[in-house]
mmCIF file of C-alpha atoms and ligand atoms in Angstrom:
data_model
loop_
_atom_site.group_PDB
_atom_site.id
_atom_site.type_symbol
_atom_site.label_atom_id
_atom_site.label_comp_id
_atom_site.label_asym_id
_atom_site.label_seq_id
_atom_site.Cartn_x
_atom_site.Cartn_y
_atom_site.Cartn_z
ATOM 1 C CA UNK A 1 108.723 89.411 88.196
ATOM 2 C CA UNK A 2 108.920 85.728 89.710
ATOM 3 C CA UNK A 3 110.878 85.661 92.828
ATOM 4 C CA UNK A 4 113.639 83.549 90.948
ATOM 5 C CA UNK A 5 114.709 86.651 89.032
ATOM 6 C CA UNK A 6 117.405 88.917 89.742
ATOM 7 C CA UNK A 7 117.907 92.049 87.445
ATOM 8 C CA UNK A 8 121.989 92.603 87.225
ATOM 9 C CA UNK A 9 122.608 95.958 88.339
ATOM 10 C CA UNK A 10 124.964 98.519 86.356
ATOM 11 C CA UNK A 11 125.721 96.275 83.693
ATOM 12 C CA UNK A 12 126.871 98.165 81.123
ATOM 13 C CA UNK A 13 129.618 100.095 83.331
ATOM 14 C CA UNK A 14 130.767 96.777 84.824
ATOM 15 C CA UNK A 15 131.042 95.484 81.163
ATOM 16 C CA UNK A 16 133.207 98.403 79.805
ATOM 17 C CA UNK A 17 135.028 98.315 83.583
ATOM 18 C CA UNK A 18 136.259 94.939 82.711
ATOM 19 C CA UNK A 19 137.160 95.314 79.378
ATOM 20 C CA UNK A 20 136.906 92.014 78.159
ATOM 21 C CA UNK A 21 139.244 90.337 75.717
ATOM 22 C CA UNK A 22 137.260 87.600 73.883
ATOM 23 C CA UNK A 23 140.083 85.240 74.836
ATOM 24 C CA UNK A 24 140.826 86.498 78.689
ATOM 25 C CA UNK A 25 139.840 84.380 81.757
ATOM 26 C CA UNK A 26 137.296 86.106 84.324
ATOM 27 C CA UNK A 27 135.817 85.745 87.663
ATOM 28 C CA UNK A 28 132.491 86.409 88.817
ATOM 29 C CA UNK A 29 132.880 86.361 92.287
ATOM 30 C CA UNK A 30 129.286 86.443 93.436
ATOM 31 C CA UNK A 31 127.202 84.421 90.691
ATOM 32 C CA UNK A 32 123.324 84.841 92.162
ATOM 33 C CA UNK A 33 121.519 84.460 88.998
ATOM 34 C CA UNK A 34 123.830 84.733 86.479
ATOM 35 C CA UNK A 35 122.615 88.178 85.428
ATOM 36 C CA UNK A 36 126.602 89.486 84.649
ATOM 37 C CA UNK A 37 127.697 86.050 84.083
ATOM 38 C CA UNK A 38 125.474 85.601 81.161
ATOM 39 C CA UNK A 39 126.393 88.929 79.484
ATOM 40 C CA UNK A 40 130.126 88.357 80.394
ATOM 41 C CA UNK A 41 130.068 85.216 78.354
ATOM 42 C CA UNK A 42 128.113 86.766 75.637
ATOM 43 C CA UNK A 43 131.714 88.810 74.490
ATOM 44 C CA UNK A 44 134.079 85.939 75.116
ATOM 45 C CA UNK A 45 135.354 83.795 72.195
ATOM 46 C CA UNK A 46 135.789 79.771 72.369
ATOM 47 C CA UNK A 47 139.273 80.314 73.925
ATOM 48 C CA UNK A 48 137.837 82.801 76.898
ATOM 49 C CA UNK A 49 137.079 81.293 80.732
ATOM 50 C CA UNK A 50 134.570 82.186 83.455
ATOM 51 C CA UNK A 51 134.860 81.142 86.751
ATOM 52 C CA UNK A 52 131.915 82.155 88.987
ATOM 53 C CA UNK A 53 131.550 81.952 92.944
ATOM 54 C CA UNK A 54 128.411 81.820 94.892
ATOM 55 C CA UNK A 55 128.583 80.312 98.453
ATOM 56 C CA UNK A 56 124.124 80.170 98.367
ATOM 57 C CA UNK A 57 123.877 76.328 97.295
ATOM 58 C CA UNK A 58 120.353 78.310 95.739
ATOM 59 C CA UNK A 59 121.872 80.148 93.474
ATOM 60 C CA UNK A 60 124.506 77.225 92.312
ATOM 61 C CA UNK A 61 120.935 75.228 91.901
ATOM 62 C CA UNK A 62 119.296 77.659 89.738
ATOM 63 C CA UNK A 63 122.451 78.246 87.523
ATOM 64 C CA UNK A 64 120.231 77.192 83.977
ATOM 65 C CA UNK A 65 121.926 74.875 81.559
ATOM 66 C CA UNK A 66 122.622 77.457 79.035
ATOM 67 C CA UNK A 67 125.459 78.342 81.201
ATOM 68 C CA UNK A 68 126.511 74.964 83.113
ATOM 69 C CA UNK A 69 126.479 73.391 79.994
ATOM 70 C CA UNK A 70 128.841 75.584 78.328
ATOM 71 C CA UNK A 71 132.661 74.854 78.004
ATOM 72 C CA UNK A 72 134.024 78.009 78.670
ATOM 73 C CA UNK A 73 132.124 77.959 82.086
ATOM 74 C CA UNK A 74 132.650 77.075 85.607
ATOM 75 C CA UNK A 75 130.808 77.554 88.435
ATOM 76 C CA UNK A 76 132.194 77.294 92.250
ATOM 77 C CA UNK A 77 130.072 77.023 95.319
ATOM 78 C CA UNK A 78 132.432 78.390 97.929
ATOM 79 C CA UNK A 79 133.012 81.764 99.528
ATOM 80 C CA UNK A 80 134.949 84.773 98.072
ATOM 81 C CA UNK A 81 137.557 84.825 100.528
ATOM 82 C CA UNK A 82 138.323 80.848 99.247
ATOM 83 C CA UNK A 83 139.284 83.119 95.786
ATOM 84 C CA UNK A 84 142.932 82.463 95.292
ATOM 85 C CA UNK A 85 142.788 78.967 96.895
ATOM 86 C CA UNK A 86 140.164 78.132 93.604
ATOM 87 C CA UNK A 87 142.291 80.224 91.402
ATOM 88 C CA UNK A 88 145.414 78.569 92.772
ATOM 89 C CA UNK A 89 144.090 75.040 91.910
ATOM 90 C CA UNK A 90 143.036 75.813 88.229
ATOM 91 C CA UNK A 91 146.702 76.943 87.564
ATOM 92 C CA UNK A 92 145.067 80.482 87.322
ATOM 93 C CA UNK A 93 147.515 82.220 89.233
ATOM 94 C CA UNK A 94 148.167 85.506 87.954
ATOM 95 C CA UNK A 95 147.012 84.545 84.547
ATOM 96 C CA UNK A 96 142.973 86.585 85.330
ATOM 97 C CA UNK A 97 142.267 89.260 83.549
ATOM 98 C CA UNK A 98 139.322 90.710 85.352
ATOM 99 C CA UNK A 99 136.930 89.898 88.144
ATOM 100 C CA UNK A 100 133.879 91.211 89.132
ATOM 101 C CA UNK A 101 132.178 91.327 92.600
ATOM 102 C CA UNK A 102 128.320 92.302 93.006
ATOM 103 C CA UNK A 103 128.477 92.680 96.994
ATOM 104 C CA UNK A 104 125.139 91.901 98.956
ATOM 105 C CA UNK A 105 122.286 89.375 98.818
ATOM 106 C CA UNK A 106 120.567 88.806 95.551
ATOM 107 C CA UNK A 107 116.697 89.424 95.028
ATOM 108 C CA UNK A 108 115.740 85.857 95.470
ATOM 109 C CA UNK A 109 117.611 85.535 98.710
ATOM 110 C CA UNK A 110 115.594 88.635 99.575
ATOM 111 C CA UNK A 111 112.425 87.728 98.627
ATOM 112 C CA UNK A 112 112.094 83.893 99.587
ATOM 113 C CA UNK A 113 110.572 84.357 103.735
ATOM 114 C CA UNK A 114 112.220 81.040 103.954
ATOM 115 C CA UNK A 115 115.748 82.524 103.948
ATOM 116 C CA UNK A 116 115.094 84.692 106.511
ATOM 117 C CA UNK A 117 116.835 88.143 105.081
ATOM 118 C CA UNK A 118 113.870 90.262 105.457
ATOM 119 C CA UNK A 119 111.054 92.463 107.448
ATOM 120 C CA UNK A 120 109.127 92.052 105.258
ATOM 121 C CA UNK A 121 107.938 88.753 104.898
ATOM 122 C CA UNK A 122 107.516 86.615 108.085
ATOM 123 C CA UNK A 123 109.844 83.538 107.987
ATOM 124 C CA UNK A 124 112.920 81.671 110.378
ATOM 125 C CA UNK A 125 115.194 84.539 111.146
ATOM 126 C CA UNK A 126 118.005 82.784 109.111
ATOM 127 C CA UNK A 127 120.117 85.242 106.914
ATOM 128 C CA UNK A 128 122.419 82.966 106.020
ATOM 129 C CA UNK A 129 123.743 83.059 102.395
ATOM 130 C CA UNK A 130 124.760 79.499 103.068
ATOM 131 C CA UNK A 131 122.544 77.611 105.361
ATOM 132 C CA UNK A 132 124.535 74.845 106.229
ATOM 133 C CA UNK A 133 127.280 77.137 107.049
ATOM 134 C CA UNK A 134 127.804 78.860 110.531
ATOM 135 C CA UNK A 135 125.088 80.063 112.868
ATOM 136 C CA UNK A 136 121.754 81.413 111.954
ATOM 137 C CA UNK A 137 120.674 85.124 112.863
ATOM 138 C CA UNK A 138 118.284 83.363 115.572
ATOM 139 C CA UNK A 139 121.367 81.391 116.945
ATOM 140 C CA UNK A 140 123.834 84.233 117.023
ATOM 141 C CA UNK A 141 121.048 86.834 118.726
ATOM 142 C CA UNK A 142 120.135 83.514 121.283
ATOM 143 C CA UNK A 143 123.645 84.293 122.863
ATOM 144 C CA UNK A 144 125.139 87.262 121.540
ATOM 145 C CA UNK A 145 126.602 89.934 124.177
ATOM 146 C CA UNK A 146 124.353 93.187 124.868
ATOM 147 C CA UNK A 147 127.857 95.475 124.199
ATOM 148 C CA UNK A 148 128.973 93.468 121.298
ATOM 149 C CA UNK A 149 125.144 93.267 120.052
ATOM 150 C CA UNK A 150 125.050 97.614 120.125
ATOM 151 C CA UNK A 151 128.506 97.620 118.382
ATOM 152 C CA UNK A 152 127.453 95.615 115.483
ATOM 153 C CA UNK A 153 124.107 97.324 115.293
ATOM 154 C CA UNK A 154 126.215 100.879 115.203
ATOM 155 C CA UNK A 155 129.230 100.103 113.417
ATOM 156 C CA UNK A 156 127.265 97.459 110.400
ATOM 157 C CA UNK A 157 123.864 99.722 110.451
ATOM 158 C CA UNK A 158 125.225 102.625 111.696
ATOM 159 C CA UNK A 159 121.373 102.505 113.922
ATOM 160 C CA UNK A 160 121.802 105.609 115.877
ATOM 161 C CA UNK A 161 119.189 103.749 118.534
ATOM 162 C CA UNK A 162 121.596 100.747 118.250
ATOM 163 C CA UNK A 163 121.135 100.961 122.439
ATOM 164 C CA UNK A 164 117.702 101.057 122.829
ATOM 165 C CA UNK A 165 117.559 98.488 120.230
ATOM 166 C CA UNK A 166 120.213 95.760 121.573
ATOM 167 C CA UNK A 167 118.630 96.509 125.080
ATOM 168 C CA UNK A 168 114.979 95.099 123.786
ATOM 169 C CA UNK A 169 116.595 92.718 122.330
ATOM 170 C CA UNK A 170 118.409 91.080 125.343
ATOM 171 C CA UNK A 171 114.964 91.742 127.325
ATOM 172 C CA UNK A 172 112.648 89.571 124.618
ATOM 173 C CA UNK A 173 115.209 86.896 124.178
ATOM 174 C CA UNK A 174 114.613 86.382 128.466
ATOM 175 C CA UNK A 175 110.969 86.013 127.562
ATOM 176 C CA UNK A 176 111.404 83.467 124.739
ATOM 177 C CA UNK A 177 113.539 82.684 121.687
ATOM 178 C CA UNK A 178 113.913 85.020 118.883
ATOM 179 C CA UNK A 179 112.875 82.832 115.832
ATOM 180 C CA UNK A 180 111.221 84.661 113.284
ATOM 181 C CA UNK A 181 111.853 88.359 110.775
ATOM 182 C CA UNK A 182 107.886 89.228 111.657
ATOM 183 C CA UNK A 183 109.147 88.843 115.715
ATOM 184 C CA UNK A 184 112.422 90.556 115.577
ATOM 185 C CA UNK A 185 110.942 92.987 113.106
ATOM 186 C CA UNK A 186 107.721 93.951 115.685
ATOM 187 C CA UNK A 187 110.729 94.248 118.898
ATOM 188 C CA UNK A 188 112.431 97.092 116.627
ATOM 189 C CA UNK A 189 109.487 98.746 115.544
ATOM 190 C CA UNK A 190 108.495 98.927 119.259
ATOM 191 C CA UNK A 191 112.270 99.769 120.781
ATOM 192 C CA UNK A 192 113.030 102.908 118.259
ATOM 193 C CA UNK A 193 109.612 103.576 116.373
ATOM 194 C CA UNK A 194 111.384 106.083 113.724
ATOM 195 C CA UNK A 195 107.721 107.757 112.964
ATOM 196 C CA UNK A 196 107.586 109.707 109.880
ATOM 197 C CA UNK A 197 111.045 107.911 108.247
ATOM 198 C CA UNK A 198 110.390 106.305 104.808
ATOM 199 C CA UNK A 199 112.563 103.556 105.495
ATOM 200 C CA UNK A 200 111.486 100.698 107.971
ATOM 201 C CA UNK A 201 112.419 100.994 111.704
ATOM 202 C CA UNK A 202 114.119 97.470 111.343
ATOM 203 C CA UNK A 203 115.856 98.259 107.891
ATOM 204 C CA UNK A 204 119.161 98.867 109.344
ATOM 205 C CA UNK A 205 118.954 96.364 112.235
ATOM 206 C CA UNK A 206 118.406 93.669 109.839
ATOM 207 C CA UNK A 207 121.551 94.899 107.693
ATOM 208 C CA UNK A 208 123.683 94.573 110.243
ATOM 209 C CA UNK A 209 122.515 91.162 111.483
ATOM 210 C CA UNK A 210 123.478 90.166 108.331
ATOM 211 C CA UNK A 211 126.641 91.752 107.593
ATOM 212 C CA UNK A 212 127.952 89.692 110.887
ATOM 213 C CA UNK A 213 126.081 86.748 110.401
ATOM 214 C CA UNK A 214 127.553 86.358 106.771
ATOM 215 C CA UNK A 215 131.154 87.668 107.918
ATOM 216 C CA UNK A 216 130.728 89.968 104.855
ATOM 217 C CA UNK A 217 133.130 92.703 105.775
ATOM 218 C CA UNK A 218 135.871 90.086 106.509
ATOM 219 C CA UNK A 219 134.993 88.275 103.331
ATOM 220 C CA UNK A 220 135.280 92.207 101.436
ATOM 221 C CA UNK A 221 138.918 92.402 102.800
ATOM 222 C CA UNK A 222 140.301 88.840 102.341
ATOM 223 C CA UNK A 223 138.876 88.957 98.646
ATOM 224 C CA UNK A 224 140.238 92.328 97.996
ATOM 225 C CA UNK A 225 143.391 91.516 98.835
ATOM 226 C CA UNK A 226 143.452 88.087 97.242
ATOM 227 C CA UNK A 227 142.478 89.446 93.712
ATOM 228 C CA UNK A 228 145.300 91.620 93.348
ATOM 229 C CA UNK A 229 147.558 88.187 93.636
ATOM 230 C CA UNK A 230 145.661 86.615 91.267
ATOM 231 C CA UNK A 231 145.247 89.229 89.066
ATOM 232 C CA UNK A 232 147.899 89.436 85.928
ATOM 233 C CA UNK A 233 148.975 92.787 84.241
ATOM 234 C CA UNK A 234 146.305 95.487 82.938
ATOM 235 C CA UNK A 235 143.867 92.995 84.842
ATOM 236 C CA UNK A 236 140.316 94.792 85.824
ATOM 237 C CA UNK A 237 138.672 94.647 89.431
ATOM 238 C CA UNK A 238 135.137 95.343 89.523
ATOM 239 C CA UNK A 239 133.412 95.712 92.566
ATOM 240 C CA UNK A 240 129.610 96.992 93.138
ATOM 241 C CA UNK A 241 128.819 97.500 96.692
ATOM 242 C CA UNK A 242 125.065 98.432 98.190
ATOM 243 C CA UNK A 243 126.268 100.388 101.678
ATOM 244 C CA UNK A 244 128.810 103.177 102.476
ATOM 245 C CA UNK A 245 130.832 100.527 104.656
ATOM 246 C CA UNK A 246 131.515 98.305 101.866
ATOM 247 C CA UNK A 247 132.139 101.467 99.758
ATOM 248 C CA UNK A 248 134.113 103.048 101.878
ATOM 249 C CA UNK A 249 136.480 99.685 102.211
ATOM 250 C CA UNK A 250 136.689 99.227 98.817
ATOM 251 C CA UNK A 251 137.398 102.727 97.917
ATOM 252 C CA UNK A 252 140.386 102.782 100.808
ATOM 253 C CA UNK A 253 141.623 99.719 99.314
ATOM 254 C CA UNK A 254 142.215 100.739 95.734
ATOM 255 C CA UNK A 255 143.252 104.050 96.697
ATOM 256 C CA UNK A 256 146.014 102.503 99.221
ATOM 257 C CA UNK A 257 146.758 100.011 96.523
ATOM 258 C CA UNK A 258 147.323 102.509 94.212
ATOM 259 C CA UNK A 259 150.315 104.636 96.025
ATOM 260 C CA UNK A 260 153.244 103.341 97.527
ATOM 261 C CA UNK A 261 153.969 103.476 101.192
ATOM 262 C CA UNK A 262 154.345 107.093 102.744
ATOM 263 C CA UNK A 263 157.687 105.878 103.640
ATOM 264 C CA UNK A 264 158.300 105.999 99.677
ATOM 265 C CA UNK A 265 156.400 108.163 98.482
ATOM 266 C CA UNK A 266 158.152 110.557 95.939
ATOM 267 C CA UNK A 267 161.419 108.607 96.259
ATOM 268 C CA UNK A 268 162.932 107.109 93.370
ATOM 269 C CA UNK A 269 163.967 103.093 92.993
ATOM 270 C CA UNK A 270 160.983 102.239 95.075
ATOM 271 C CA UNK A 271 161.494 98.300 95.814
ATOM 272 C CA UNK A 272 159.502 96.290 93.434
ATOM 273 C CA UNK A 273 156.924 94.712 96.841
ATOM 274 C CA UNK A 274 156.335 98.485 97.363
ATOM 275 C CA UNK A 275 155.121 99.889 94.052
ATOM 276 C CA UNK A 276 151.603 100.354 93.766
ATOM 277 C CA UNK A 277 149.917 97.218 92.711
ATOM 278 C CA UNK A 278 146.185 98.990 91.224
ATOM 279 C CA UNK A 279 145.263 101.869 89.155
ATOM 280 C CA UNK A 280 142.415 103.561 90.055
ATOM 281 C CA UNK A 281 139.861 104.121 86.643
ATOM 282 C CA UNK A 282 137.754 106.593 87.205
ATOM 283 C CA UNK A 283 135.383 107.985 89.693
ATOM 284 C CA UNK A 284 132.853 105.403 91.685
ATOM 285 C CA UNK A 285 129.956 105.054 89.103
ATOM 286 C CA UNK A 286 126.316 105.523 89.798
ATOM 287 C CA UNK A 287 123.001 103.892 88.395
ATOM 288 C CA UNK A 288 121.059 106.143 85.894
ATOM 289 C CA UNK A 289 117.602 107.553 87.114
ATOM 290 C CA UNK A 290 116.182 105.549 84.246
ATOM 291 C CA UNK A 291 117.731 101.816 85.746
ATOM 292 C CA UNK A 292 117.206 103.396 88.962
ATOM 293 C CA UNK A 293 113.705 103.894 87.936
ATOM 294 C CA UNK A 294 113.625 100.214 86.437
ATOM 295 C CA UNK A 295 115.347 98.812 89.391
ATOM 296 C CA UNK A 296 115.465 100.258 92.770
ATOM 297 C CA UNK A 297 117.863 98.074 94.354
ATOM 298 C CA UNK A 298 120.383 100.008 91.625
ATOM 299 C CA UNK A 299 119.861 103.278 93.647
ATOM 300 C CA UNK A 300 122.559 102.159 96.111
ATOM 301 C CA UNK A 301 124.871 100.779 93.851
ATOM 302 C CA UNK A 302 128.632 102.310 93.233
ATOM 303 C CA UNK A 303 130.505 100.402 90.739
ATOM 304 C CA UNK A 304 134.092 101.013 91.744
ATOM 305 C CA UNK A 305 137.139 100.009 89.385
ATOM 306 C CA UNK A 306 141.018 99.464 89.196
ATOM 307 C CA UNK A 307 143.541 98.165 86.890
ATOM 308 C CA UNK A 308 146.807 95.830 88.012
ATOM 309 C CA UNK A 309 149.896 97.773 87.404
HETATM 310 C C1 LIG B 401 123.930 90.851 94.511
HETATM 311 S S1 LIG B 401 123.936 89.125 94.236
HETATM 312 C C2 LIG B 401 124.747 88.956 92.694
HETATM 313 C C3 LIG B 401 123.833 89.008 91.525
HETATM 314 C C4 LIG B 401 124.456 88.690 90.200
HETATM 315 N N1 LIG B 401 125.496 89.614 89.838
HETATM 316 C C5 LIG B 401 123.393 88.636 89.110
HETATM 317 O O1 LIG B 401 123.384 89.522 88.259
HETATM 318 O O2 LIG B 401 122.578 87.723 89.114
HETATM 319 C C6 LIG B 401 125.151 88.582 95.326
HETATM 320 C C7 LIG B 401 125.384 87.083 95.305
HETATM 321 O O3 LIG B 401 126.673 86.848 95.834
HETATM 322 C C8 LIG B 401 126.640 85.847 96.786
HETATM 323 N N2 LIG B 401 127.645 86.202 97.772
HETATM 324 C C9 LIG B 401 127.654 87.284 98.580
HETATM 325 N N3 LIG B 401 128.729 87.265 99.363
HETATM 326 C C10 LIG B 401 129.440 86.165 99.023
HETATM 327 C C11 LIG B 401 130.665 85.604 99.487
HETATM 328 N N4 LIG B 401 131.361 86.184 100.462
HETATM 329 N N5 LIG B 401 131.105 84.466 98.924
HETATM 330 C C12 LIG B 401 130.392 83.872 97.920
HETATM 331 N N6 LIG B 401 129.221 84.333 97.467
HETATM 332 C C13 LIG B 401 128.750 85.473 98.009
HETATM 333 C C14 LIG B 401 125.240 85.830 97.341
HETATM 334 O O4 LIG B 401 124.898 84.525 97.788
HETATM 335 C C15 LIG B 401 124.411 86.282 96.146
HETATM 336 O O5 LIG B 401 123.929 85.197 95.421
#
């Protein structure tokens, strides 16, 4: 597969999630390559909308013309958290009727060295989904605390050597910058060697570098709660997230959003600002072994989805 590709993960579930109506308006928060966009468009009539998001000026580039060039379409570059801001200005307000967010970094960003997101490949430590936006991975370790360095790497990777880890780390960047994946990558390995582990000793390092690089928790909250302004009655939410701390966010949200206060609770003539705002449908969904087996980046998937009240 070239690196430009990017296989949309659970697509059928996120298509029935959303429940399309061939003349709604939807969002695709996180365009990457269009994989959902494309299929979302596929079931909407002349009269439907789709507004896609992607704050990687890549991904806005690659956007083909099938899609750019078609009325119905429009795509953003901007960040998530910008969502009712771009909403606001189209006079969208309440008027979408589902929106889809496919959390994480997208195959390309992943397997360009250039971008700097992983082990794997040698490039500049980057990891920026927007590179002319904020500081660079390289930047941020050049002058980020040893205590704040150990949180991030606990709490964002939940590294149980996240000390032996941010300690190495501190001690190489005395020696000389930390510029590159292959350099960071090789201080892990040697800091908390993980022998006999499947996964690579710098897999969860790296996610948490990135997770505070990108501000992608923050982003997960402020977008969470800005969808259910925008959204207008029966609306769908969509979200796909790739780790248990995005999960576990976006589970807490819909299930908080989906009960009243406990001050409330059971009591009749709740006040209108206090009645649930979301329906929970369904249980978190999960990639089949046959897409995982056709895509492994599906294994970590959970498709989670509510309705507007
Ligand atoms: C997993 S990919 C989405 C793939 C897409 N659904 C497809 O099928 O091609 C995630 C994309 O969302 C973008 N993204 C992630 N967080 C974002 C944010 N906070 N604001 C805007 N875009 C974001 C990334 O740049 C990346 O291109």
């Amino acid at each position: 597969m070239s690196s430009n590709a990017h296989v949309p993960v659970l697509l059928g579930p996120v298509l029935q999630g959303l429940k399309i109506r061939p003349d709604g308006c939807y969002v695709d928060g996180t365009f990457g390559r269009g994989g959902h966009s494309k299929e979302i468009l596929k079931q909407l009539g002349d009269a439907g909308r789709l507004i896609a998001i992607d704050r990687d000026p890549q991904a806005i580039a690659a956007a083909p013309a099938s899609l750019t060039e078609d009325p119905r379409f429009e795509l953003i570059r901007g960040e998530i958290a910008q969502l009712e801001t771009f909403i606001g200005e189209r006079g969208l307000a309440g008027k979408v009727d589902g929106l889809l967010f496919d959390l994480g970094v997208s195959s390309p960003q992943l397997d360009e060295a250039d971008r700097g997101f992983s082990f794997m490949r040698d490039g500049p430590l980057d990891m920026r989904m927007d590179p002319d936006s904020g500081r660079s991975a390289s930047e941020w370790l050049a002058s980020v605390d040893e205590q704040e360095l150990k949180h991030v790497l606990r709490k964002y990777g939940e590294e149980t050597s996240a000390s032996r880890i941010a300690r190495a780390i501190v001690n190489a960047r005395e020696e000389a910058p930390i510029s590159r994946t292959a350099q960071l990558a090789r201080i892990i390995e040697d800091a908390a060697p993980k022998r006999g582990q499947k996964k690579h000793p710098a897999t969860k390092t790296f996610q948490a570098i990135r997770i505070a690089v990108n501000g992608e928790l923050e982003q997960l909250e402020a977008v969470l709660e800005q969808s259910v302004n925008v959204m207008r009655e029966k609306a769908r939410l969509c979200v796909i997230s790739f780790h248990s701390l995005e999960d576990r966010i976006v589970k807490r949200f819909m299930r908080d959003a989906s009960r009243e206060p406990e001050q409330y609770r059971g009591m009749p003539n709740v006040p209108e600002e206090y009645q649930p705002k979301l329906r929970t449908v369904g249980k978190a969904v999960s990639a089949t072994d046959e897409e995982v087996d056709a895509n492994r980046r599906a294994r970590s998937a959970h498709l989670r989805i509510a309705e507007r009240t």
